[in-house]
Amino acid sequence: MEMITKKPKKTPKIYTCHICDFLSSNKKDFKKHILTRKHTNNVKNPKNDNKKTPFVEYQCIYCCKKYKHRSGLSRHQKICNIDTINSVDSLPFYGNFNDNTKKPQNEMSDAKDLKIKELELELLKKDRELLRDKLKNKDEIIDILKTKGNGNTNNFNNCNNKITLNVYLNEHCKNAMNLTDFVNQIQISLEDLEYSKQNGFAKGITNILSKQLKDLNPTERPIHCSDVKRLQFYVKDEGKWEREGANEKIDKTIQNVQRRQLKKLQDWEDVHPGWKNSEILLKEWQYMCMGITNEIKGTDKKSIKKNLSGKLNLKNEIKNLN
């Protein structure tokens, strides 16, 4: 008995159009393709291989053959099957065709995603630092603007105060006495000498000037204090108001009052003709001289001005005027 052997199935012949990337095992279909408009256009206008286009590969799951277009792969798989493969071992190794096939790609994808996340975190960190710097600069800018704003406000207030002072002095105090005239009309009494003897030189002169200024209406006074803390005065002399920088005119006024007290001492001697022969009167004369003839020091001048500043406060006078 003869054994019947099965003849191996012949592999069909593949007709390929490289211009159109067309494959077919049917010769008639291939001839039809040659006559199509697509093929004719591709022959007349061949594709520029130098043109850079995104390249995507489509791979056959049976023979691992690769195609540029999905349509080419689809046509190929219709005629390709496992019978066309002589041996699986003869195929190039692309990994097992199961879920594990994606493992290397997944690992690469995971690594890529991790790198992207690291970059995003780094960018986020830089953005936070940049935002922090901007906020810091913003705070600094706000502080600068506040300082400038306060400065502008202070300048504005100073301007307003200056205008108010000038208006008050030049308008309301335009008939005030000149300082020279005021000093010349000061009258020293024996009571003033007695006060200086008991309270000292500085308080004695303060007492004399305070009484003389108090007798005048505030708008007639030749001296006003604009800043009690800094002892800044405005003085009228020679018909105009001026701010005293070094208080020279006020210092001269203090010296002038001292000389007037010395002259008044002569009146006391005239009232007590035998004072040289009286121990009591002689001691009184000596104490009186000590109270009015001491050397004028800087501390004495400052003390006198400080005592006068409260009585000549220009701000209070303006408030009372309003």
Short mmCIF file of C-alpha atoms in Angstrom, two decimals, residues 21-165:
data_model
loop_
_atom_site.label_atom_id
_atom_site.label_comp_id
_atom_site.label_asym_id
_atom_site.label_seq_id
_atom_site.Cartn_x
_atom_site.Cartn_y
_atom_site.Cartn_z
CA ASP A 21 3.37 50.90 -2.12
CA PHE A 22 0.73 48.49 -3.46
CA LEU A 23 0.79 44.69 -2.93
CA SER A 24 -1.43 42.00 -4.43
CA SER A 25 -1.31 38.24 -5.05
CA ASN A 26 -3.83 38.62 -7.84
CA LYS A 27 -2.34 39.61 -11.16
CA LYS A 28 -5.66 41.03 -12.40
CA ASP A 29 -5.92 43.30 -9.35
CA PHE A 30 -2.39 44.43 -9.90
CA LYS A 31 -3.16 45.30 -13.56
CA LYS A 32 -6.24 47.22 -12.43
CA HIS A 33 -4.04 49.18 -10.04
CA ILE A 34 -1.68 50.09 -12.87
CA LEU A 35 -4.62 51.70 -14.67
CA THR A 36 -5.86 53.71 -11.66
CA ARG A 37 -5.59 57.51 -11.44
CA LYS A 38 -3.59 57.24 -8.23
CA HIS A 39 -0.89 55.15 -9.91
CA THR A 40 -0.86 57.43 -12.97
CA ASN A 41 -0.45 60.57 -10.79
CA ASN A 42 2.30 58.96 -8.74
CA VAL A 43 4.17 58.03 -11.92
CA LYS A 44 3.88 61.58 -13.28
CA ASN A 45 4.65 63.20 -9.93
CA PRO A 46 6.89 60.86 -8.02
CA LYS A 47 7.15 61.44 -4.28
CA ASN A 48 10.17 63.37 -3.06
CA ASP A 49 12.09 60.97 -0.91
CA ASN A 50 14.20 63.83 0.41
CA LYS A 51 11.17 65.50 1.95
CA LYS A 52 11.17 64.91 5.62
CA THR A 53 7.90 63.40 6.80
CA PRO A 54 7.04 61.71 10.04
CA PHE A 55 7.90 58.01 9.64
CA VAL A 56 5.64 55.41 11.27
CA GLU A 57 6.17 51.68 10.82
CA TYR A 58 3.35 49.15 10.66
CA GLN A 59 4.50 45.58 11.37
CA CYS A 60 2.93 42.25 10.42
CA ILE A 61 2.21 40.04 13.42
CA TYR A 62 2.96 36.89 11.42
CA CYS A 63 6.15 37.61 9.55
CA CYS A 64 7.20 40.89 11.26
CA LYS A 65 7.44 42.61 7.89
CA LYS A 66 7.21 46.40 8.21
CA TYR A 67 5.17 48.86 6.13
CA LYS A 68 5.07 52.61 5.97
CA HIS A 69 1.30 52.75 5.53
CA ARG A 70 -1.52 51.00 7.33
CA SER A 71 -3.20 50.16 4.01
CA GLY A 72 -0.12 48.27 2.84
CA LEU A 73 -0.04 46.24 6.05
CA SER A 74 -3.76 45.48 5.75
CA ARG A 75 -3.39 44.15 2.22
CA HIS A 76 -0.36 42.10 3.21
CA GLN A 77 -2.09 40.43 6.15
CA LYS A 78 -4.89 39.24 3.87
CA ILE A 79 -2.43 36.97 2.05
CA CYS A 80 0.01 36.31 4.87
CA ASN A 81 -0.64 33.60 7.45
CA ILE A 82 1.27 31.31 9.71
CA ASP A 83 1.62 28.71 6.95
CA THR A 84 3.91 31.03 5.04
CA ILE A 85 6.41 30.84 7.87
CA ASN A 86 8.77 27.91 7.67
CA SER A 87 9.77 28.03 11.28
CA VAL A 88 9.15 30.39 14.12
CA ASP A 89 12.70 29.95 15.25
CA SER A 90 13.91 31.37 11.95
CA LEU A 91 12.20 34.70 12.62
CA PRO A 92 14.13 37.61 14.02
CA PHE A 93 13.50 37.89 17.75
CA TYR A 94 11.13 40.73 18.60
CA GLY A 95 9.95 39.33 21.90
CA ASN A 96 6.96 37.15 22.73
CA PHE A 97 3.70 38.28 21.23
CA ASN A 98 1.78 38.63 24.46
CA ASP A 99 1.35 41.27 27.15
CA ASN A 100 4.99 40.90 28.06
CA THR A 101 5.90 42.27 24.61
CA LYS A 102 5.08 45.74 25.88
CA LYS A 103 7.24 45.42 28.94
CA PRO A 104 10.47 46.92 27.51
CA GLN A 105 8.49 49.72 25.90
CA ASN A 106 6.58 50.30 29.14
CA GLU A 107 9.84 50.48 31.05
CA MET A 108 11.17 53.06 28.61
CA SER A 109 7.89 54.94 28.79
CA ASP A 110 7.95 54.88 32.60
CA ALA A 111 11.52 56.16 32.63
CA LYS A 112 10.58 58.89 30.18
CA ASP A 113 7.54 59.84 32.27
CA LEU A 114 9.70 59.93 35.40
CA LYS A 115 12.20 62.22 33.67
CA ILE A 116 9.37 64.49 32.53
CA LYS A 117 7.99 64.63 36.08
CA GLU A 118 11.44 65.48 37.42
CA LEU A 119 11.72 68.31 34.89
CA GLU A 120 8.24 69.53 35.79
CA LEU A 121 9.12 69.52 39.49
CA GLU A 122 12.34 71.38 38.77
CA LEU A 123 10.46 73.96 36.70
CA LEU A 124 7.83 74.27 39.42
CA LYS A 125 10.56 74.83 42.00
CA LYS A 126 12.13 77.52 39.84
CA ASP A 127 8.72 79.11 39.32
CA ARG A 128 8.17 79.16 43.07
CA GLU A 129 11.57 80.74 43.67
CA LEU A 130 10.87 83.30 40.96
CA LEU A 131 7.45 84.03 42.45
CA ARG A 132 9.02 84.35 45.90
CA ASP A 133 11.57 86.83 44.54
CA LYS A 134 8.81 88.77 42.81
CA LEU A 135 6.78 88.90 46.01
CA LYS A 136 9.86 90.00 47.92
CA ASN A 137 10.52 92.72 45.37
CA LYS A 138 6.86 93.65 45.53
CA ASP A 139 7.07 94.00 49.31
CA GLU A 140 10.21 96.08 48.93
CA ILE A 141 8.53 98.21 46.33
CA ILE A 142 5.50 98.62 48.59
CA ASP A 143 7.78 99.67 51.47
CA ILE A 144 9.54 102.15 49.20
CA LEU A 145 6.23 103.56 47.99
CA LYS A 146 5.00 103.83 51.57
CA THR A 147 8.18 105.68 52.56
CA LYS A 148 7.88 107.97 49.55
CA GLY A 149 4.22 108.42 50.28
CA ASN A 150 4.98 109.41 53.85
CA GLY A 151 7.70 111.69 52.59
CA ASN A 152 5.31 113.28 50.14
CA THR A 153 2.72 113.61 52.89
CA ASN A 154 5.27 115.18 55.20
CA ASN A 155 6.39 117.54 52.44
CA PHE A 156 2.78 118.38 51.75
CA ASN A 157 2.13 119.01 55.44
CA ASN A 158 5.33 121.03 55.70
CA CYS A 159 4.23 123.06 52.70
CA ASN A 160 0.82 123.62 54.22
CA ASN A 161 2.36 124.51 57.58
CA LYS A 162 4.78 126.87 55.88
CA ILE A 163 1.96 128.53 53.98
CA THR A 164 -0.09 128.77 57.18
CA LEU A 165 2.85 130.26 59.09
#
